[in-house]
CSV table of C-alpha atoms in Angstrom, one decimal:
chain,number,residue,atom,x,y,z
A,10,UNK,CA,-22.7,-6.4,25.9
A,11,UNK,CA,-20.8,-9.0,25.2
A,12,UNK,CA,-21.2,-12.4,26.5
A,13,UNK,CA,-17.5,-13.4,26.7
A,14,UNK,CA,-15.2,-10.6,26.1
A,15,UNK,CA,-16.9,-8.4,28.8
A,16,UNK,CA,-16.0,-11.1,31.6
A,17,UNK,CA,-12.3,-12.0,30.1
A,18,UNK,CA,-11.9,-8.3,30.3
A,19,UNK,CA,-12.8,-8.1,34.1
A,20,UNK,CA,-10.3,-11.5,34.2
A,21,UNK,CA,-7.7,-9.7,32.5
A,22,UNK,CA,-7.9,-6.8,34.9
A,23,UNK,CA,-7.9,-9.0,37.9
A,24,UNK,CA,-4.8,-10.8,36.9
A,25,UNK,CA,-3.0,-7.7,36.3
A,26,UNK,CA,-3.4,-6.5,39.3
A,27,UNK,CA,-2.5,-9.0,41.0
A,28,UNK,CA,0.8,-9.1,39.5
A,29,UNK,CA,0.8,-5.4,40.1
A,30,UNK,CA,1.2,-3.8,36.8
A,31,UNK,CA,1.0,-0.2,36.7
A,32,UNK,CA,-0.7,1.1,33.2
A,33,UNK,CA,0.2,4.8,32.2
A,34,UNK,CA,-2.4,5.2,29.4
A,35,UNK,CA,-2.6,8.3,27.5
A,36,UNK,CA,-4.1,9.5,24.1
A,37,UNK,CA,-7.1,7.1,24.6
A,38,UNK,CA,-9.9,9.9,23.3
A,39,UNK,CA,-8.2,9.0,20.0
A,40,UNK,CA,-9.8,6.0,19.5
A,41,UNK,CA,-13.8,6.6,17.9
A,42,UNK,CA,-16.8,5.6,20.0
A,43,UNK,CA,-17.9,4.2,16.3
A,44,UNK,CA,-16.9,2.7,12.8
A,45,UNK,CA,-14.5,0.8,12.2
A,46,UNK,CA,-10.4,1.3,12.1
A,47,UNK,CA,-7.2,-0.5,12.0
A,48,UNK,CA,-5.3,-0.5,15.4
A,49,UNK,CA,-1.8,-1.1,14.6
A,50,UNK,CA,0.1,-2.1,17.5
A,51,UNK,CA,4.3,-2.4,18.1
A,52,UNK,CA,5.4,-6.1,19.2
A,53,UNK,CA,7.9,-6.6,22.0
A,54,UNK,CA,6.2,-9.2,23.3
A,55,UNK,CA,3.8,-11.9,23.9
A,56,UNK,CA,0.9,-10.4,26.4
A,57,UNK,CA,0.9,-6.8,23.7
A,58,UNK,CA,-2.6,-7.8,22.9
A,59,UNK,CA,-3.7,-8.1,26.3
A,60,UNK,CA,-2.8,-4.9,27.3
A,61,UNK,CA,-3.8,-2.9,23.8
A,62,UNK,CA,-7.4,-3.6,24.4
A,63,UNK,CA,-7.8,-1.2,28.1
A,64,UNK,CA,-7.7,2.2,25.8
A,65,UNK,CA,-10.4,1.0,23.6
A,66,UNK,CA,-12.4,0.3,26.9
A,67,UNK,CA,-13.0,4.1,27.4
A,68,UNK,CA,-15.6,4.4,24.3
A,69,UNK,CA,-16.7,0.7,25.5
A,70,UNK,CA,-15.1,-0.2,22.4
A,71,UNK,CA,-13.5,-4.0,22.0
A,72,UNK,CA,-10.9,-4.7,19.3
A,73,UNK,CA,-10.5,-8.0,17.0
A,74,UNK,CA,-6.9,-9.0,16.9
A,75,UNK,CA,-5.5,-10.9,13.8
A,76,UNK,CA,-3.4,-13.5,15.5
A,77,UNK,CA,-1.6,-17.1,14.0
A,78,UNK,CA,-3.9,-19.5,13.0
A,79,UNK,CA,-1.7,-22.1,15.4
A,80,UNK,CA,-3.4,-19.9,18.7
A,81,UNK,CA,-6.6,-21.2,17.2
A,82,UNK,CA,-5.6,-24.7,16.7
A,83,UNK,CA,-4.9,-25.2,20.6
A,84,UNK,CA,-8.0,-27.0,23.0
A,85,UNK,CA,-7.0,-24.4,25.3
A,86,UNK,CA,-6.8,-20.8,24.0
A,87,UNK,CA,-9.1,-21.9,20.5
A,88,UNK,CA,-12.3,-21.8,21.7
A,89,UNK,CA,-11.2,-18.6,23.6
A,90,UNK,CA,-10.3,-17.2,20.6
A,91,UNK,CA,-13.1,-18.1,18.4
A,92,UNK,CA,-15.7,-16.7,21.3
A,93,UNK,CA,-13.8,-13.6,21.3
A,94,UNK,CA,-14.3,-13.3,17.5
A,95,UNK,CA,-10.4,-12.7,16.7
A,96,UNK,CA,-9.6,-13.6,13.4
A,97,UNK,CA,-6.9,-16.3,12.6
A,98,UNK,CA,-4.4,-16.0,10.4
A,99,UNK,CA,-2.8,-18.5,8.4
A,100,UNK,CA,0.4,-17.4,7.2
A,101,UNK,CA,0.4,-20.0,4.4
A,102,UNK,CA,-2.7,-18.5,2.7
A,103,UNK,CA,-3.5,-15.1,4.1
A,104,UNK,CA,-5.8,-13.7,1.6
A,105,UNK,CA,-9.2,-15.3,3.8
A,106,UNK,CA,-8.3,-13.3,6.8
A,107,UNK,CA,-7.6,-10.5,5.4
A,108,UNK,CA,-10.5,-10.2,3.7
A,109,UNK,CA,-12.4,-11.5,6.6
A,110,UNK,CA,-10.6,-8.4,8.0
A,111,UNK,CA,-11.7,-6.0,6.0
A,112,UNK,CA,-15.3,-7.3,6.2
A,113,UNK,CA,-15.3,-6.6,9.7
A,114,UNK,CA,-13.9,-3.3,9.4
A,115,UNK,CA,-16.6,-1.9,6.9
A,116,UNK,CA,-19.3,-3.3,9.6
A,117,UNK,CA,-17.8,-1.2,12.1
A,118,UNK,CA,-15.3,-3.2,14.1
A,119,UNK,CA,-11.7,-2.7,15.1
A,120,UNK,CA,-9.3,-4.6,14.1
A,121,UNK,CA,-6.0,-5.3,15.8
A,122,UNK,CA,-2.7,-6.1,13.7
A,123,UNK,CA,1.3,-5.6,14.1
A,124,UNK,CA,2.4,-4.0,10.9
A,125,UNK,CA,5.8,-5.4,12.5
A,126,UNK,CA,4.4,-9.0,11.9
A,127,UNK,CA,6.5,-10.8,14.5
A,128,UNK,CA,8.4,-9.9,18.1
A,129,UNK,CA,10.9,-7.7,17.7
A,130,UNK,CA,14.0,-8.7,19.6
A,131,UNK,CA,15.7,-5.3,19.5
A,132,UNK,CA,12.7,-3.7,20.9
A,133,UNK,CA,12.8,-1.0,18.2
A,134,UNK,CA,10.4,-0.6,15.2
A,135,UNK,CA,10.9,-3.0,12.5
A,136,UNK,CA,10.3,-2.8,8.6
A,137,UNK,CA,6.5,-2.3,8.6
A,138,UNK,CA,3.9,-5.0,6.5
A,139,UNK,CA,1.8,-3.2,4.0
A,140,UNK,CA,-1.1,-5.4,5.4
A,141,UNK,CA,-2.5,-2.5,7.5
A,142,UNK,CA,-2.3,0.2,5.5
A,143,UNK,CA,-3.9,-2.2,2.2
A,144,UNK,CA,-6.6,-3.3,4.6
A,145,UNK,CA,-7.5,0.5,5.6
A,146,UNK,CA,-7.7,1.5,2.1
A,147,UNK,CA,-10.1,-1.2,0.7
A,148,UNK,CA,-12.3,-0.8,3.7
A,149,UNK,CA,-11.9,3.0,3.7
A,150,UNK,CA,-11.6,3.6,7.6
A,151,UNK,CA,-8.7,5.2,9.6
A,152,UNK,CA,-5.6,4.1,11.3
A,153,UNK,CA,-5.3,4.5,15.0
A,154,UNK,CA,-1.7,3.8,15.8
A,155,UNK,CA,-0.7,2.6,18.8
A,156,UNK,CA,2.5,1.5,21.3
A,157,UNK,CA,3.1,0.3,24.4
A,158,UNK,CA,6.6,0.4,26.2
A,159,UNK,CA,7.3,-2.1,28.9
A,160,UNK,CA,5.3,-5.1,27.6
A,161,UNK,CA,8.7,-7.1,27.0
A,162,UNK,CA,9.8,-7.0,30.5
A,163,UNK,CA,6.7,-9.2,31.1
A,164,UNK,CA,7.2,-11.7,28.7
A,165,UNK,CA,9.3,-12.0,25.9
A,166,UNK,CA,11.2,-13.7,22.9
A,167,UNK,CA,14.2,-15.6,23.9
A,168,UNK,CA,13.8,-14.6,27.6
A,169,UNK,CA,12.0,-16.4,31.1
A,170,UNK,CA,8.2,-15.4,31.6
A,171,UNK,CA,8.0,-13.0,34.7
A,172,UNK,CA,3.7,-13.5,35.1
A,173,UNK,CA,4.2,-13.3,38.5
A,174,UNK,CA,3.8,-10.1,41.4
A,175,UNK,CA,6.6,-8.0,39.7
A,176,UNK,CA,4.9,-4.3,39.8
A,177,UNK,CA,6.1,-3.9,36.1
A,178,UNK,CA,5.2,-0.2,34.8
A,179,UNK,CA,3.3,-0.3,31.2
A,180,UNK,CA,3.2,2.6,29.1
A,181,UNK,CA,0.5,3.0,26.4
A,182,UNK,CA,0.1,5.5,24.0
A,183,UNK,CA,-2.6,6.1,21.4
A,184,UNK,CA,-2.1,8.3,18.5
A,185,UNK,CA,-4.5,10.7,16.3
A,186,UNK,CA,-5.9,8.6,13.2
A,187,UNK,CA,-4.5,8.5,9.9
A,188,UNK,CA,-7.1,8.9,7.1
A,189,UNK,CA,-6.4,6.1,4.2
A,190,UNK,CA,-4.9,7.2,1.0
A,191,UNK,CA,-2.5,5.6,-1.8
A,192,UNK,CA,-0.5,4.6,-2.1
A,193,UNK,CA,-0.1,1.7,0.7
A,194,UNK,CA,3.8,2.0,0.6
A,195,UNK,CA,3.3,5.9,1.5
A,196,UNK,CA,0.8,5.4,3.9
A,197,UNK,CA,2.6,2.5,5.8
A,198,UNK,CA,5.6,5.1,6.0
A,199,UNK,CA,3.6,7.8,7.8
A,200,UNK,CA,2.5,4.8,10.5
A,201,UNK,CA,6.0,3.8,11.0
A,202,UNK,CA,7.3,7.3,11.4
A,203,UNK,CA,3.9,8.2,13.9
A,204,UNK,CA,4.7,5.4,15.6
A,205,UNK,CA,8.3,6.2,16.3
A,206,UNK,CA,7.3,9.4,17.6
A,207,UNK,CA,5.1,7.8,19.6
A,208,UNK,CA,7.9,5.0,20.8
A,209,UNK,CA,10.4,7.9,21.6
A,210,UNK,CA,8.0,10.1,23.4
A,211,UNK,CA,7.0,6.8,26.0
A,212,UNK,CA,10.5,6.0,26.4
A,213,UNK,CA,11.6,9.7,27.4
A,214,UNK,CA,9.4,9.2,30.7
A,215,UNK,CA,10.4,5.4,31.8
A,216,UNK,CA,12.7,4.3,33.8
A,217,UNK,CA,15.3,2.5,32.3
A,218,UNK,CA,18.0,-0.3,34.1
A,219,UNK,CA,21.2,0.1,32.7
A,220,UNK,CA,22.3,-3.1,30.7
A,221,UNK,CA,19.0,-4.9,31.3
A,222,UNK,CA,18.0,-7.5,28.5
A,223,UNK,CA,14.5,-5.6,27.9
A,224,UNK,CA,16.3,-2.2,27.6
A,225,UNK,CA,17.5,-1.4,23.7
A,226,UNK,CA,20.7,-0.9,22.4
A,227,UNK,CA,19.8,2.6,22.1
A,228,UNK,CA,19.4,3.4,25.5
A,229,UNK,CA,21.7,1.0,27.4
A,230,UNK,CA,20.6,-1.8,27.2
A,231,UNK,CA,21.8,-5.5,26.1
A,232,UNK,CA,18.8,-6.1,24.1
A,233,UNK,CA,20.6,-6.6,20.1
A,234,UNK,CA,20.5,-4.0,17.9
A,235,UNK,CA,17.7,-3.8,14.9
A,236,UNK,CA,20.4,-4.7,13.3
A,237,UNK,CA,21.4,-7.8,14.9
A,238,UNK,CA,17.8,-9.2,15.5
A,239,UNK,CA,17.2,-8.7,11.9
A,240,UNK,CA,20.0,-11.2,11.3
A,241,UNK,CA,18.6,-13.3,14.3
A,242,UNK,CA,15.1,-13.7,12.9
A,243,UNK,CA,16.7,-13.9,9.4
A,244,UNK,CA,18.4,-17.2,10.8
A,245,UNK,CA,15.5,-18.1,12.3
A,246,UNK,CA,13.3,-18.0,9.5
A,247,UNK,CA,15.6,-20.4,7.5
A,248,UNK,CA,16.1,-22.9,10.0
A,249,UNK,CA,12.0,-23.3,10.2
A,250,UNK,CA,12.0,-23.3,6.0
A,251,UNK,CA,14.7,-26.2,6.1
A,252,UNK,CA,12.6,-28.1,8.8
A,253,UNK,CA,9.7,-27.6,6.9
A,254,UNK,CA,11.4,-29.2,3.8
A,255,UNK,CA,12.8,-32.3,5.6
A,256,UNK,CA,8.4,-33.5,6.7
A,257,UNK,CA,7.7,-36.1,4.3
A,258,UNK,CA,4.7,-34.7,2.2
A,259,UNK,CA,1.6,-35.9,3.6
């Protein structure tokens, strides 16, 4: 049992009901009822982790999500954080959490990341990290691979939250593990094309509003291509570096 993520859990579950989210799960008896494994998730928004744990509650299984050391920093969702043992990340010096990663892999635990790194605007997969695929080699345990599809209508980049009762349908899918091997580059390949499959399969069965901002390119929608959030995040990631450089040196 576990003192605080049990009851968050239960929290969780409350709260989504009562904004009436309707969870389509499937491919759950994928993930073991022991040993550790990498859980790679798709990002298209900010609640994702919330909503990748519920398949690893059929084995009664909880999963340790590597998230942004800044989530740690805050007096509110810190100490949250820290009870839940998730692992912070500080993207200025990585090499701690990973290997605090990997440690908790070889004793067992899942571990949560986004080979995608950030949100992706465009909805679609974007270039994968090698961070998953390095991590599952050196601690020698699998790969589940997972995705969910209607995350970004709740919460998004760029767009108003919609936390409220909005009946949202969320699709999860979980697929069969991939066994480590080398090289990383090849094995990161093989997530990003399961993962695809996996995208395109959920997709075939939603319902999607023509022209809505949360629907891709792809299928109708206004959200940018890949792309053209490429390019936005691109722009993005230069403006932060040039504010960066203009804070005095402490």
């Amino acid at each position: 049992m576990e003192p605080v993520y049990f009851p968050v859990i239960g929290l969780a579950r409350t709260i989504f009901a009562a904004q009436g989210l309707k969870f389509t799960v499937k491919g759950d008896e994928n993930i073991p009822a022991t040993g550790g494994a990498v859980v790679a998730i798709n990002h298209t928004g900010y609640m994702d982790f919330t909503y990748a744990g519920l398949p690893a509650r059929t084995p009664k299984r909880y999963i340790r999500f590597m998230a942004k050391k800044e989530v740690f920093d805050s007096a509110v969702s810190g100490p949250i954080m820290r009870a839940l043992k998730h692992i912070p990340v500080d993207r200025a010096a990585g090499a701690e959490s990973y290997h605090e990663a990997v440690n908790r892999l070889r004793s067992g635990e899942l571990v949560g990341v986004y080979p995608e790194a950030t949100i992706s605007r465009s909805f679609e997969l974007k270039e994968f990290k090698s961070g998953a695929a390095r991590m599952a080699i050196e601690a020698n345990v699998p790969i589940i691979p997972m995705v969910i599809w209607g995350a970004q209508r709740v919460w998004t980049k760029g767009h108003p939250k919609r936390l409220g009762r909005t009946n949202t349908p969320i699709s999860i899918s979980v697929g069969k593990l991939i066994q480590p091997y080398e090289p990383a580059s090849a094995l990161t390949a093989e997530l990003h094309s399961t993962m695809a499959e996996l995208l395109l399969d959920l997709q075939k069965d939603y319902v999607h509003e023509p022209g809505a901002y949360w629907v891709p390119a792809r299928l109708g929608g206004s959200a940018p291509t890949l792309e053209e959030a490429n390019a936005l995040d691109a722009a993005e990631a230069e403006e932060k570096a040039a504010r960066r450089a203009q804070k005095p040196a402490e």
